[in-house]
mmCIF file of C-alpha atoms and ligand atoms in Angstrom:
data_model
loop_
_atom_site.group_PDB
_atom_site.id
_atom_site.type_symbol
_atom_site.label_atom_id
_atom_site.label_comp_id
_atom_site.label_asym_id
_atom_site.label_seq_id
_atom_site.Cartn_x
_atom_site.Cartn_y
_atom_site.Cartn_z
ATOM 1 C CA MET N 1 125.943 122.645 90.413
ATOM 2 C CA THR N 2 125.021 119.556 92.381
ATOM 3 C CA GLU N 3 125.659 119.345 96.119
ATOM 4 C CA THR N 4 125.802 116.127 98.097
ATOM 5 C CA SER N 5 125.675 114.874 101.744
ATOM 6 C CA ASP N 6 125.749 111.810 103.302
ATOM 7 C CA SER N 7 125.800 113.087 107.118
ATOM 8 C CA GLY N 8 122.545 111.484 107.864
ATOM 9 C CA THR N 9 121.604 107.540 107.076
ATOM 10 C CA GLN N 10 121.339 108.013 103.268
ATOM 11 C CA GLN N 11 123.132 110.117 100.494
ATOM 12 C CA ARG N 12 121.256 113.126 99.445
ATOM 13 C CA ILE N 13 121.633 115.300 96.076
ATOM 14 C CA ALA N 14 120.590 118.877 95.314
ATOM 15 C CA ARG N 15 119.494 119.589 91.788
ATOM 16 C CA PRO N 16 118.433 123.084 90.793
ATOM 17 C CA ARG N 17 115.344 124.060 90.621
ATOM 18 C CA ARG N 18 113.159 126.571 88.935
ATOM 19 C CA TYR N 19 110.272 128.524 90.760
ATOM 20 C CA LEU N 20 107.641 130.637 90.096
ATOM 21 C CA MET N 21 106.674 133.256 92.664
ATOM 22 C CA CYS N 22 104.169 135.823 93.097
ATOM 23 C CA ARG N 23 105.264 139.103 94.899
ATOM 24 C CA PRO N 24 102.736 139.765 97.456
ATOM 25 C CA SER N 25 101.837 143.491 96.615
ATOM 26 C CA GLN N 26 97.923 142.648 97.192
ATOM 27 C CA PHE N 27 98.304 140.145 100.008
ATOM 28 C CA ASP N 28 95.207 140.396 102.421
ATOM 29 C CA VAL N 29 92.465 138.642 104.529
ATOM 30 C CA THR N 30 89.315 139.890 102.892
ATOM 31 C CA TYR N 31 87.615 136.783 102.882
ATOM 32 C CA GLU N 32 87.561 133.509 104.726
ATOM 33 C CA ILE N 33 87.896 130.203 102.443
ATOM 34 C CA ASN N 34 89.954 128.098 104.998
ATOM 35 C CA ALA N 35 89.968 127.404 108.341
ATOM 36 C CA TRP N 36 93.203 129.651 109.021
ATOM 37 C CA MET N 37 91.292 132.861 107.664
ATOM 38 C CA HIS N 38 89.650 135.824 109.676
ATOM 39 C CA SER N 39 89.225 138.685 108.181
ATOM 40 C CA ASP N 40 88.857 140.850 111.102
ATOM 41 C CA VAL N 41 92.918 140.138 111.801
ATOM 42 C CA GLY N 42 95.050 142.513 109.648
ATOM 43 C CA VAL N 43 97.229 141.479 107.592
ATOM 44 C CA ASP N 44 100.875 143.304 107.563
ATOM 45 C CA ARG N 45 101.686 143.501 104.075
ATOM 46 C CA GLU N 46 105.309 145.638 104.237
ATOM 47 C CA LEU N 47 106.169 142.459 106.916
ATOM 48 C CA ALA N 48 104.728 140.172 103.983
ATOM 49 C CA LEU N 49 106.669 141.246 101.026
ATOM 50 C CA ARG N 50 109.753 141.176 103.482
ATOM 51 C CA GLN N 51 109.008 137.658 104.281
ATOM 52 C CA TRP N 52 108.321 136.950 100.828
ATOM 53 C CA GLU N 53 111.549 138.316 99.818
ATOM 54 C CA ASN N 54 113.792 136.384 102.324
ATOM 55 C CA LEU N 55 112.127 133.280 100.693
ATOM 56 C CA ARG N 56 112.867 134.595 97.384
ATOM 57 C CA GLN N 57 116.807 135.170 98.577
ATOM 58 C CA ALA N 58 116.700 131.502 100.372
ATOM 59 C CA TYR N 59 116.188 129.957 96.591
ATOM 60 C CA LEU N 60 118.839 131.993 94.819
ATOM 61 C CA SER N 61 121.261 131.574 97.315
ATOM 62 C CA LEU N 62 120.479 127.865 96.981
ATOM 63 C CA GLY N 63 121.299 128.265 93.231
ATOM 64 C CA HIS N 64 117.450 128.025 91.991
ATOM 65 C CA ARG N 65 116.028 129.758 89.444
ATOM 66 C CA VAL N 66 113.443 132.300 90.513
ATOM 67 C CA ASP N 67 110.487 133.660 87.997
ATOM 68 C CA VAL N 68 107.950 136.345 89.604
ATOM 69 C CA ILE N 69 104.809 137.154 88.452
ATOM 70 C CA GLU N 70 103.154 140.765 89.857
ATOM 71 C CA GLY N 71 100.217 140.142 92.022
ATOM 72 C CA GLU N 72 97.124 142.041 90.882
ATOM 73 C CA PRO N 73 94.437 143.805 92.505
ATOM 74 C CA GLY N 74 91.544 142.147 93.904
ATOM 75 C CA LEU N 75 93.259 138.777 93.796
ATOM 76 C CA PRO N 76 94.913 139.065 97.856
ATOM 77 C CA ASP N 77 95.638 135.078 97.638
ATOM 78 C CA MET N 78 97.475 135.403 94.264
ATOM 79 C CA VAL N 79 100.761 135.008 96.252
ATOM 80 C CA PHE N 80 99.768 130.795 96.707
ATOM 81 C CA ALA N 81 101.548 130.457 93.457
ATOM 82 C CA ALA N 82 101.437 126.470 94.169
ATOM 83 C CA ASN N 83 97.856 126.870 93.288
ATOM 84 C CA ALA N 84 98.213 128.272 89.994
ATOM 85 C CA GLY N 85 98.819 125.005 88.393
ATOM 86 C CA THR N 86 101.064 121.428 87.615
ATOM 87 C CA VAL N 87 104.201 121.721 85.393
ATOM 88 C CA ILE N 88 105.836 118.763 84.697
ATOM 89 C CA GLY N 89 107.862 117.774 81.562
ATOM 90 C CA GLY N 90 107.416 121.300 79.715
ATOM 91 C CA VAL N 91 103.280 120.703 80.086
ATOM 92 C CA ALA N 92 101.440 122.926 82.260
ATOM 93 C CA VAL N 93 98.071 122.306 83.298
ATOM 94 C CA ALA N 94 96.086 125.357 85.099
ATOM 95 C CA ALA N 95 94.322 125.055 88.193
ATOM 96 C CA ARG N 96 90.717 125.566 88.387
ATOM 97 C CA PHE N 97 89.732 127.203 91.740
ATOM 98 C CA LEU N 98 86.862 126.121 93.701
ATOM 99 C CA ARG N 99 86.098 129.355 95.318
ATOM 100 C CA PRO N 100 84.773 132.431 93.409
ATOM 101 C CA GLU N 101 87.144 134.212 95.133
ATOM 102 C CA ARG N 102 90.171 132.812 93.737
ATOM 103 C CA GLN N 103 89.001 132.220 90.147
ATOM 104 C CA GLY N 104 90.039 135.448 88.493
ATOM 105 C CA GLU N 105 93.767 134.195 89.516
ATOM 106 C CA GLU N 106 92.847 131.685 86.224
ATOM 107 C CA ALA N 107 93.518 134.315 83.597
ATOM 108 C CA PRO N 108 96.994 135.767 84.483
ATOM 109 C CA TYR N 109 98.468 132.467 85.578
ATOM 110 C CA THR N 110 96.981 130.687 82.549
ATOM 111 C CA GLU N 111 98.442 133.952 80.412
ATOM 112 C CA TRP N 112 101.743 133.493 82.309
ATOM 113 C CA PHE N 113 101.997 129.458 81.675
ATOM 114 C CA ARG N 114 101.347 130.346 77.505
ATOM 115 C CA SER N 115 104.490 132.650 77.902
ATOM 116 C CA GLN N 116 106.350 130.431 78.828
ATOM 117 C CA PHE N 117 105.286 126.739 77.914
ATOM 118 C CA GLN N 118 104.253 125.401 74.468
ATOM 119 C CA SER N 119 102.000 123.069 76.087
ATOM 120 C CA VAL N 120 98.984 124.777 78.421
ATOM 121 C CA VAL N 121 95.895 122.621 79.317
ATOM 122 C CA VAL N 122 92.928 123.931 80.522
ATOM 123 C CA PRO N 123 91.217 121.176 82.785
ATOM 124 C CA GLU N 124 87.642 120.804 83.138
ATOM 125 C CA PHE N 125 87.392 119.596 86.492
ATOM 126 C CA VAL N 126 88.251 121.940 89.846
ATOM 127 C CA ASN N 127 92.011 121.066 90.895
ATOM 128 C CA GLU N 128 94.012 123.572 92.912
ATOM 129 C CA GLY N 129 97.307 123.135 91.283
ATOM 130 C CA GLU N 130 100.331 121.977 93.377
ATOM 131 C CA GLY N 131 98.591 122.766 96.253
ATOM 132 C CA ASP N 132 96.198 119.407 95.971
ATOM 133 C CA TYR N 133 98.987 117.628 93.503
ATOM 134 C CA LEU N 134 102.713 116.970 94.516
ATOM 135 C CA TRP N 135 105.258 115.424 92.045
ATOM 136 C CA THR N 136 107.547 112.589 93.634
ATOM 137 C CA GLY N 137 109.540 112.216 90.908
ATOM 138 C CA SER N 138 107.677 108.905 89.894
ATOM 139 C CA LYS N 139 103.979 109.465 90.495
ATOM 140 C CA LEU N 140 101.659 112.247 91.242
ATOM 141 C CA LEU N 141 100.342 112.424 94.715
ATOM 142 C CA ALA N 142 96.821 113.977 94.504
ATOM 143 C CA ALA N 143 94.650 114.802 96.820
ATOM 144 C CA SER N 144 90.764 115.750 97.544
ATOM 145 C CA GLY N 145 88.624 116.258 100.278
ATOM 146 C CA PHE N 146 88.564 119.898 100.648
ATOM 147 C CA ARG N 147 89.289 122.032 97.215
ATOM 148 C CA THR N 148 90.336 119.506 94.080
ATOM 149 C CA ASP N 149 87.576 117.598 92.686
ATOM 150 C CA PRO N 150 88.608 113.799 92.338
ATOM 151 C CA ARG N 151 87.357 113.526 88.770
ATOM 152 C CA ALA N 152 90.581 115.969 88.088
ATOM 153 C CA HIS N 153 93.000 113.199 89.085
ATOM 154 C CA ASP N 154 92.177 111.253 85.758
ATOM 155 C CA GLU N 155 92.483 114.396 83.796
ATOM 156 C CA LEU N 156 95.641 115.268 85.099
ATOM 157 C CA ALA N 157 97.466 112.052 84.801
ATOM 158 C CA THR N 158 95.868 111.648 80.901
ATOM 159 C CA ALA N 159 97.381 115.338 80.537
ATOM 160 C CA LEU N 160 100.852 115.320 81.887
ATOM 161 C CA GLY N 161 101.132 111.261 81.295
ATOM 162 C CA VAL N 162 101.839 110.070 84.826
ATOM 163 C CA GLU N 163 100.663 107.686 87.575
ATOM 164 C CA VAL N 164 98.625 109.490 90.210
ATOM 165 C CA VAL N 165 97.712 108.168 93.680
ATOM 166 C CA ALA N 166 94.905 109.225 94.952
ATOM 167 C CA LEU N 167 94.606 110.578 98.876
ATOM 168 C CA GLU N 168 91.925 111.891 101.083
ATOM 169 C CA LEU N 169 92.572 114.995 103.447
ATOM 170 C CA THR N 170 90.093 114.839 106.557
ATOM 171 C CA SER N 171 91.286 118.057 108.339
ATOM 172 C CA PRO N 172 89.869 121.164 107.659
ATOM 173 C CA TYR N 173 93.537 122.840 109.076
ATOM 174 C CA PHE N 174 95.023 120.781 106.576
ATOM 175 C CA TYR N 175 93.034 121.341 103.576
ATOM 176 C CA HIS N 176 95.518 121.249 100.705
ATOM 177 C CA LEU N 177 98.319 118.309 100.079
ATOM 178 C CA ASP N 178 100.995 120.463 100.396
ATOM 179 C CA THR N 179 99.897 121.615 104.323
ATOM 180 C CA ALA N 180 100.167 117.856 105.068
ATOM 181 C CA LEU N 181 102.853 116.400 102.944
ATOM 182 C CA ALA N 182 106.177 117.175 101.615
ATOM 183 C CA VAL N 183 108.397 115.614 99.011
ATOM 184 C CA LEU N 184 111.724 115.716 99.968
ATOM 185 C CA ALA N 185 113.689 113.671 97.342
ATOM 186 C CA ASP N 186 112.720 111.421 94.697
ATOM 187 C CA ASP N 187 110.436 109.234 96.419
ATOM 188 C CA ARG N 188 111.049 110.460 99.784
ATOM 189 C CA ILE N 189 108.150 112.381 101.829
ATOM 190 C CA ALA N 190 107.392 113.745 105.371
ATOM 191 C CA TYR N 191 103.881 113.816 106.147
ATOM 192 C CA LEU N 192 101.521 114.281 109.413
ATOM 193 C CA PRO N 193 99.087 110.823 109.305
ATOM 194 C CA GLU N 194 96.242 112.453 111.181
ATOM 195 C CA ALA N 195 95.112 114.758 108.275
ATOM 196 C CA PHE N 196 94.552 111.710 105.782
ATOM 197 C CA SER N 197 91.568 109.178 106.051
ATOM 198 C CA ASP N 198 92.513 106.129 107.387
ATOM 199 C CA ALA N 199 92.960 104.513 103.699
ATOM 200 C CA SER N 200 95.104 107.227 102.802
ATOM 201 C CA GLN N 201 97.067 106.455 105.862
ATOM 202 C CA ALA N 202 97.536 102.666 104.898
ATOM 203 C CA VAL N 203 98.663 103.595 101.141
ATOM 204 C CA LEU N 204 101.013 106.010 102.566
ATOM 205 C CA ARG N 205 102.415 103.916 105.038
ATOM 206 C CA ARG N 206 102.853 101.426 102.403
ATOM 207 C CA MET N 207 104.094 103.317 100.114
ATOM 208 C CA TYR N 208 106.940 105.376 102.048
ATOM 209 C CA PRO N 209 107.752 103.090 105.138
ATOM 210 C CA ASP N 210 110.798 105.517 105.921
ATOM 211 C CA ALA N 211 108.546 108.699 105.910
ATOM 212 C CA VAL N 212 109.296 111.336 108.428
ATOM 213 C CA ILE N 213 106.727 111.269 110.331
ATOM 214 C CA ALA N 214 105.741 115.457 111.359
ATOM 215 C CA THR N 215 104.413 116.331 114.540
ATOM 216 C CA LEU N 216 100.976 118.213 114.943
ATOM 217 C CA ALA N 217 102.534 121.484 116.362
ATOM 218 C CA ASP N 218 104.982 121.700 112.988
ATOM 219 C CA ALA N 219 102.425 120.903 110.738
ATOM 220 C CA GLN N 220 100.311 123.290 112.587
ATOM 221 C CA TRP N 221 103.146 125.938 111.894
ATOM 222 C CA PHE N 222 103.197 124.683 108.020
ATOM 223 C CA GLY N 223 106.689 122.808 108.697
ATOM 224 C CA LEU N 224 104.817 120.261 105.903
ATOM 225 C CA ASN N 225 104.846 123.457 103.660
ATOM 226 C CA ALA N 226 108.236 123.164 102.372
ATOM 227 C CA THR N 227 110.110 123.205 99.640
ATOM 228 C CA SER N 228 112.829 120.490 98.840
ATOM 229 C CA ASP N 229 115.570 120.613 95.926
ATOM 230 C CA GLY N 230 116.662 116.672 97.530
ATOM 231 C CA LEU N 231 119.196 118.146 99.933
ATOM 232 C CA HIS N 232 117.984 121.643 101.450
ATOM 233 C CA VAL N 233 114.487 121.587 102.893
ATOM 234 C CA VAL N 234 113.314 125.563 102.950
ATOM 235 C CA VAL N 235 111.047 124.962 105.703
ATOM 236 C CA ALA N 236 109.344 126.964 108.381
ATOM 237 C CA GLU N 237 111.542 128.409 110.943
ATOM 238 C CA GLN N 238 109.167 127.677 113.713
ATOM 239 C CA ALA N 239 108.813 123.568 112.948
ATOM 240 C CA VAL N 240 112.032 123.242 114.721
ATOM 241 C CA THR N 241 111.408 119.401 116.033
ATOM 242 C CA PHE N 242 110.786 118.756 112.115
ATOM 243 C CA GLN N 243 113.905 120.517 111.322
ATOM 244 C CA GLN N 244 116.162 118.364 113.939
ATOM 245 C CA ASP N 245 114.083 115.210 112.171
ATOM 246 C CA LEU N 246 115.651 116.150 108.855
ATOM 247 C CA ALA N 247 119.020 116.675 109.740
ATOM 248 C CA ALA N 248 119.284 113.400 111.476
ATOM 249 C CA VAL N 249 118.586 111.761 108.098
ATOM 250 C CA GLY N 250 120.777 113.736 106.255
ATOM 251 C CA TYR N 251 118.525 117.124 105.171
ATOM 252 C CA ILE N 252 120.016 120.587 105.065
ATOM 253 C CA PRO N 253 117.026 122.598 106.565
ATOM 254 C CA VAL N 254 116.886 126.314 105.152
ATOM 255 C CA PRO N 255 115.029 128.045 107.961
ATOM 256 C CA VAL N 256 112.559 130.857 106.583
ATOM 257 C CA ASP N 257 109.680 132.887 108.833
ATOM 258 C CA VAL N 258 106.637 133.434 105.882
ATOM 259 C CA SER N 259 104.573 133.528 109.309
ATOM 260 C CA GLU N 260 102.386 136.759 108.278
ATOM 261 C CA PHE N 261 101.096 134.278 105.139
ATOM 262 C CA ARG N 262 99.935 131.823 107.948
ATOM 263 C CA LYS N 263 97.166 134.210 108.579
ATOM 264 C CA ALA N 264 95.585 133.184 105.033
ATOM 265 C CA GLY N 265 96.497 129.542 105.625
ATOM 266 C CA GLY N 266 99.511 129.542 103.814
ATOM 267 C CA GLY N 267 103.263 128.764 103.792
ATOM 268 C CA ILE N 268 106.559 128.271 101.886
ATOM 269 C CA LYS N 269 105.285 125.706 99.176
ATOM 270 C CA CYS N 270 102.436 127.453 98.943
ATOM 271 C CA CYS N 271 104.199 130.446 97.656
ATOM 272 C CA THR N 272 106.450 128.468 95.505
ATOM 273 C CA LEU N 273 105.167 126.272 92.462
ATOM 274 C CA GLU N 274 108.122 124.346 90.903
ATOM 275 C CA LEU N 275 108.277 124.521 86.726
ATOM 276 C CA ARG N 276 109.664 121.498 85.324
ATOM 277 C CA SER N 277 110.753 120.938 82.020
HETATM 278 N N1 LIG P 301 93.918 131.472 101.477
HETATM 279 C C1 LIG P 301 94.380 130.565 100.307
HETATM 280 C C2 LIG P 301 93.439 129.382 100.162
HETATM 281 O O1 LIG P 301 92.405 129.035 100.917
HETATM 282 C C3 LIG P 301 95.439 129.870 100.867
HETATM 283 C C4 LIG P 301 96.181 128.814 99.908
HETATM 284 C C5 LIG P 301 97.299 128.279 100.046
HETATM 285 N N2 LIG P 301 97.983 127.527 98.882
HETATM 286 C C6 LIG P 301 98.308 126.096 99.327
HETATM 287 N N3 LIG P 301 99.258 125.640 98.644
HETATM 288 N N4 LIG P 301 97.880 125.423 100.529
HETATM 289 O O2 LIG P 301 92.712 129.210 99.170
#
Protein backbone atom coordinates (compact mmCIF):
# COMPACT_ATOMS: atom_id res chain seq x y z
CA MET A 1 0.00 0.00 0.00
CA THR A 2 1.25 3.48 -0.73
CA GLU A 3 0.82 6.25 1.79
CA THR A 4 0.98 9.92 0.93
CA SER A 5 1.41 13.22 2.71
CA ASP A 6 1.00 16.76 1.46
CA SER A 7 1.48 18.41 4.82
CA GLY A 8 4.63 20.18 3.65
CA THR A 9 5.49 22.05 0.53
CA GLN A 10 5.57 18.87 -1.58
CA GLN A 11 3.50 15.76 -1.90
CA ARG A 12 5.44 12.78 -0.57
CA ILE A 13 4.70 9.20 -1.54
CA ALA A 14 5.80 6.09 0.39
CA ARG A 15 6.84 2.98 -1.52
CA PRO A 16 7.41 -0.37 0.24
CA ARG A 17 11.05 -1.41 0.25
CA ARG A 18 13.03 -4.61 0.57
CA TYR A 19 16.02 -4.39 2.89
CA LEU A 20 18.84 -6.67 3.98
CA MET A 21 20.09 -6.43 7.57
CA CYS A 22 22.79 -8.44 9.37
CA ARG A 23 22.13 -9.47 12.98
CA PRO A 24 24.85 -7.93 15.18
CA SER A 25 25.50 -11.10 17.19
CA GLN A 26 29.25 -10.59 16.55
CA PHE A 27 29.27 -6.78 16.71
CA ASP A 28 32.33 -5.31 18.41
CA VAL A 29 35.05 -2.69 18.02
CA THR A 30 38.28 -4.69 17.90
CA TYR A 31 40.20 -2.61 15.34
CA GLU A 32 40.24 1.04 14.26
CA ILE A 33 39.61 1.74 10.58
CA ASN A 34 37.75 5.05 10.83
CA ALA A 35 37.95 8.14 13.03
CA TRP A 36 35.04 7.00 15.24
CA MET A 37 36.46 3.64 16.27
CA HIS A 38 38.40 3.23 19.52
CA SER A 39 39.10 -0.35 20.42
CA ASP A 40 39.54 0.48 24.12
CA VAL A 41 35.87 1.58 24.36
CA GLY A 42 33.81 -1.54 24.96
CA VAL A 43 30.52 -2.13 23.19
CA ASP A 44 27.35 -3.28 24.92
CA ARG A 45 26.35 -6.06 22.54
CA GLU A 46 23.01 -6.70 24.24
CA LEU A 47 22.12 -3.03 23.80
CA ALA A 48 23.30 -3.17 20.17
CA LEU A 49 21.08 -6.20 19.54
CA ARG A 50 18.07 -4.41 21.07
CA GLN A 51 18.69 -1.24 19.05
CA TRP A 52 19.10 -3.27 15.86
CA GLU A 53 15.86 -5.14 16.58
CA ASN A 54 14.06 -1.82 17.12
CA LEU A 55 15.30 -0.68 13.72
CA ARG A 56 14.09 -3.92 12.11
CA GLN A 57 10.70 -3.52 13.79
CA ALA A 58 10.46 0.09 12.58
CA TYR A 59 10.89 -1.15 9.00
CA LEU A 60 8.35 -3.93 9.45
CA SER A 61 5.80 -1.54 10.93
CA LEU A 62 6.24 0.71 7.87
CA GLY A 63 5.35 -2.29 5.69
CA HIS A 64 8.86 -3.00 4.40
CA ARG A 65 10.32 -6.46 3.88
CA VAL A 66 13.48 -7.21 5.85
CA ASP A 67 15.72 -10.15 4.96
CA VAL A 68 18.25 -11.08 7.64
CA ILE A 69 21.73 -12.55 7.24
CA GLU A 70 23.48 -13.87 10.34
CA GLY A 71 26.71 -12.24 11.49
CA GLU A 72 29.85 -14.38 11.28
CA PRO A 73 32.53 -14.85 13.95
CA GLY A 74 35.61 -12.69 13.40
CA LEU A 75 33.66 -10.11 11.36
CA PRO A 76 32.54 -7.49 13.92
CA ASP A 77 31.56 -4.92 11.24
CA MET A 78 29.41 -7.32 9.22
CA VAL A 79 26.32 -5.68 10.78
CA PHE A 80 26.91 -2.78 8.37
CA ALA A 81 25.05 -4.44 5.50
CA ALA A 82 25.00 -1.25 3.41
CA ASN A 83 28.66 -1.91 2.63
CA ALA A 84 27.97 -5.37 1.20
CA GLY A 85 27.04 -4.23 -2.29
CA THR A 86 24.73 -2.23 -4.53
CA VAL A 87 21.55 -3.80 -5.88
CA ILE A 88 19.57 -2.09 -8.65
CA GLY A 89 17.19 -3.68 -11.13
CA GLY A 90 17.84 -7.17 -9.76
CA VAL A 91 21.58 -6.88 -10.42
CA ALA A 92 23.78 -7.17 -7.33
CA VAL A 93 27.28 -5.72 -7.53
CA ALA A 94 29.26 -7.11 -4.62
CA ALA A 95 31.59 -4.98 -2.54
CA ARG A 96 35.35 -5.19 -2.39
CA PHE A 97 36.55 -3.80 0.89
CA LEU A 98 39.60 -1.58 1.20
CA ARG A 99 40.63 -2.80 4.63
CA PRO A 100 41.71 -6.42 5.17
CA GLU A 101 39.73 -6.44 8.44
CA ARG A 102 36.48 -6.39 6.42
CA GLN A 103 37.43 -8.44 3.37
CA GLY A 104 36.13 -11.63 5.03
CA GLU A 105 32.62 -10.19 4.64
CA GLU A 106 32.82 -10.41 0.85
CA ALA A 107 32.30 -14.20 0.66
CA PRO A 108 29.21 -14.56 2.90
CA TYR A 109 27.48 -11.54 1.37
CA THR A 110 28.27 -12.60 -2.21
CA GLU A 111 26.96 -16.07 -1.45
CA TRP A 112 23.77 -14.53 -0.07
CA PHE A 113 23.36 -12.36 -3.20
CA ARG A 114 23.76 -15.49 -5.35
CA SER A 115 20.94 -17.16 -3.42
CA GLN A 116 18.63 -14.22 -4.24
CA PHE A 117 19.64 -12.66 -7.57
CA GLN A 118 20.42 -14.21 -10.93
CA SER A 119 22.92 -11.55 -11.79
CA VAL A 120 25.77 -11.04 -9.31
CA VAL A 121 28.79 -9.02 -10.40
CA VAL A 122 32.12 -9.26 -8.58
CA PRO A 123 34.01 -6.11 -9.53
CA GLU A 124 37.73 -5.50 -9.81
CA PHE A 125 38.19 -2.25 -7.89
CA VAL A 126 37.52 -1.42 -4.25
CA ASN A 127 33.96 -0.28 -3.66
CA GLU A 128 32.15 -0.31 -0.33
CA GLY A 129 28.64 -0.78 -1.66
CA GLU A 130 25.86 1.54 -0.57
CA GLY A 131 28.27 3.06 1.91
CA ASP A 132 29.61 5.03 -1.07
CA TYR A 133 26.89 4.58 -3.71
CA LEU A 134 23.46 6.09 -3.25
CA TRP A 135 20.73 5.58 -5.85
CA THR A 136 18.43 8.57 -6.33
CA GLY A 137 15.96 6.81 -8.60
CA SER A 138 17.64 8.24 -11.71
CA LYS A 139 21.35 8.45 -10.93
CA LEU A 140 23.95 6.78 -8.80
CA LEU A 141 25.74 9.24 -6.53
CA ALA A 142 29.21 7.76 -6.10
CA ALA A 143 31.83 8.84 -3.60
CA SER A 144 35.55 8.43 -3.28
CA GLY A 145 38.07 9.96 -0.93
CA PHE A 146 38.40 7.39 1.82
CA ARG A 147 37.27 3.93 0.73
CA THR A 148 35.81 3.44 -2.76
CA ASP A 149 38.33 3.65 -5.62
CA PRO A 150 37.20 6.23 -8.22
CA ARG A 151 37.91 3.61 -10.91
CA ALA A 152 35.05 1.57 -9.41
CA HIS A 153 32.59 4.30 -10.41
CA ASP A 154 32.70 3.43 -14.12
CA GLU A 155 32.75 -0.23 -13.28
CA LEU A 156 29.42 0.12 -11.46
CA ALA A 157 27.93 2.37 -14.11
CA THR A 158 28.59 -0.34 -16.68
CA ALA A 159 27.51 -3.28 -14.51
CA LEU A 160 24.24 -1.60 -13.52
CA GLY A 161 23.61 0.39 -16.69
CA VAL A 162 23.16 3.64 -14.79
CA GLU A 163 24.51 7.18 -14.85
CA VAL A 164 27.06 7.91 -12.14
CA VAL A 165 27.76 11.27 -10.50
CA ALA A 166 31.21 11.29 -8.89
CA LEU A 167 31.59 13.09 -5.55
CA GLU A 168 34.61 13.54 -3.32
CA LEU A 169 34.49 13.23 0.47
CA THR A 170 37.01 15.22 2.50
CA SER A 171 36.25 14.79 6.22
CA PRO A 172 37.52 11.68 8.05
CA TYR A 173 34.40 11.69 10.24
CA PHE A 174 32.22 11.41 7.12
CA TYR A 175 34.25 8.78 5.33
CA HIS A 176 31.37 7.01 3.56
CA LEU A 177 28.86 8.84 1.38
CA ASP A 178 25.94 7.58 3.48
CA THR A 179 27.32 9.41 6.53
CA ALA A 180 27.17 12.75 4.66
CA LEU A 181 24.18 12.47 2.33
CA ALA A 182 20.73 10.87 2.44
CA VAL A 183 18.33 10.21 -0.42
CA LEU A 184 14.87 11.26 0.78
CA ALA A 185 12.83 10.61 -2.35
CA ASP A 186 13.45 10.37 -6.09
CA ASP A 187 16.03 13.05 -6.87
CA ARG A 188 15.61 14.64 -3.44
CA ILE A 189 18.44 14.61 -0.97
CA ALA A 190 19.76 15.95 2.31
CA TYR A 191 23.47 16.49 2.95
CA LEU A 192 26.26 18.13 4.90
CA PRO A 193 28.11 20.45 2.50
CA GLU A 194 31.36 20.62 4.46
CA ALA A 195 31.85 16.86 4.12
CA PHE A 196 32.53 17.35 0.38
CA SER A 197 35.27 18.98 -1.70
CA ASP A 198 34.48 22.47 -3.07
CA ALA A 199 33.94 21.02 -6.55
CA SER A 200 31.51 18.38 -5.24
CA GLN A 201 29.65 20.99 -3.18
CA ALA A 202 29.16 22.97 -6.39
CA VAL A 203 27.82 19.86 -8.18
CA LEU A 204 25.38 19.14 -5.35
CA ARG A 205 24.20 22.78 -5.17
CA ARG A 206 23.53 22.78 -8.90
CA MET A 207 21.80 19.40 -9.02
CA TYR A 208 19.81 19.72 -5.80
CA PRO A 209 18.96 23.38 -5.14
CA ASP A 210 16.12 22.35 -2.81
CA ALA A 211 18.15 19.88 -0.73
CA VAL A 212 17.70 19.76 3.04
CA ILE A 213 20.99 20.95 4.56
CA ALA A 214 21.94 19.20 7.77
CA THR A 215 23.72 20.78 10.72
CA LEU A 216 27.14 19.46 11.71
CA ALA A 217 25.76 18.41 15.11
CA ASP A 218 23.01 16.31 13.53
CA ALA A 219 25.43 14.81 11.00
CA GLN A 220 27.72 13.87 13.88
CA TRP A 221 24.82 11.89 15.34
CA PHE A 222 24.66 10.19 11.92
CA GLY A 223 21.40 11.96 11.19
CA LEU A 224 22.17 11.73 7.48
CA ASN A 225 22.74 8.00 7.83
CA ALA A 226 19.01 7.62 7.35
CA THR A 227 16.70 5.56 5.15
CA SER A 228 13.59 6.87 3.45
CA ASP A 229 10.69 5.21 1.68
CA GLY A 230 9.81 8.52 0.05
CA LEU A 231 7.65 9.67 2.96
CA HIS A 232 8.90 8.14 6.22
CA VAL A 233 12.52 8.90 7.07
CA VAL A 234 13.97 6.47 9.60
CA VAL A 235 16.49 8.70 11.31
CA ALA A 236 18.79 8.86 14.36
CA GLU A 237 16.71 9.86 17.38
CA GLN A 238 19.38 12.36 18.48
CA ALA A 239 19.29 14.35 15.19
CA VAL A 240 16.54 16.65 16.42
CA THR A 241 16.95 19.69 14.16
CA PHE A 242 17.17 17.47 11.11
CA GLN A 243 13.87 15.80 12.07
CA GLN A 244 12.20 19.20 12.40
CA ASP A 245 13.57 20.28 9.02
CA LEU A 246 12.32 17.06 7.39
CA ALA A 247 8.85 17.49 8.89
CA ALA A 248 8.74 21.09 7.65
CA VAL A 249 9.02 19.88 4.05
CA GLY A 250 6.49 17.06 4.32
CA TYR A 251 8.44 13.97 5.45
CA ILE A 252 7.48 11.95 8.51
CA PRO A 253 10.55 11.34 10.69
CA VAL A 254 10.63 7.93 12.38
CA PRO A 255 13.28 8.30 15.11
CA VAL A 256 15.27 5.23 16.15
CA ASP A 257 18.21 5.11 18.57
CA VAL A 258 21.15 3.09 17.21
CA SER A 259 23.81 4.95 19.22
CA GLU A 260 25.77 1.81 20.12
CA PHE A 261 26.80 1.42 16.46
CA ARG A 262 28.23 4.93 16.43
CA LYS A 263 31.19 3.50 18.34
CA ALA A 264 32.06 1.68 15.10
CA GLY A 265 31.28 4.70 12.92
CA GLY A 266 27.86 3.52 11.76
CA GLY A 267 24.17 4.30 12.00
CA ILE A 268 20.79 3.39 10.57
CA LYS A 269 21.65 3.39 6.86
CA CYS A 270 24.89 1.51 7.47
CA CYS A 271 22.82 -1.31 8.99
CA THR A 272 20.52 -1.38 5.94
CA LEU A 273 21.09 -2.46 2.34
CA GLU A 274 18.25 -1.78 -0.07
CA LEU A 275 17.50 -4.60 -2.52
CA ARG A 276 15.88 -3.24 -5.67
CA SER A 277 14.35 -5.82 -7.97
N1 LIG B 1 33.39 0.21 11.08
C1 LIG B 1 32.85 0.22 9.76
C2 LIG B 1 33.91 0.64 8.76
O1 LIG B 1 34.68 1.51 9.08
C3 LIG B 1 31.66 1.12 9.71
C4 LIG B 1 30.93 1.06 8.40
C5 LIG B 1 29.79 2.01 8.32
N2 LIG B 1 29.03 1.75 7.17
C6 LIG B 1 28.50 2.67 6.35
N3 LIG B 1 27.71 2.30 5.40
N4 LIG B 1 28.84 3.94 6.46
O2 LIG B 1 34.00 0.15 7.67
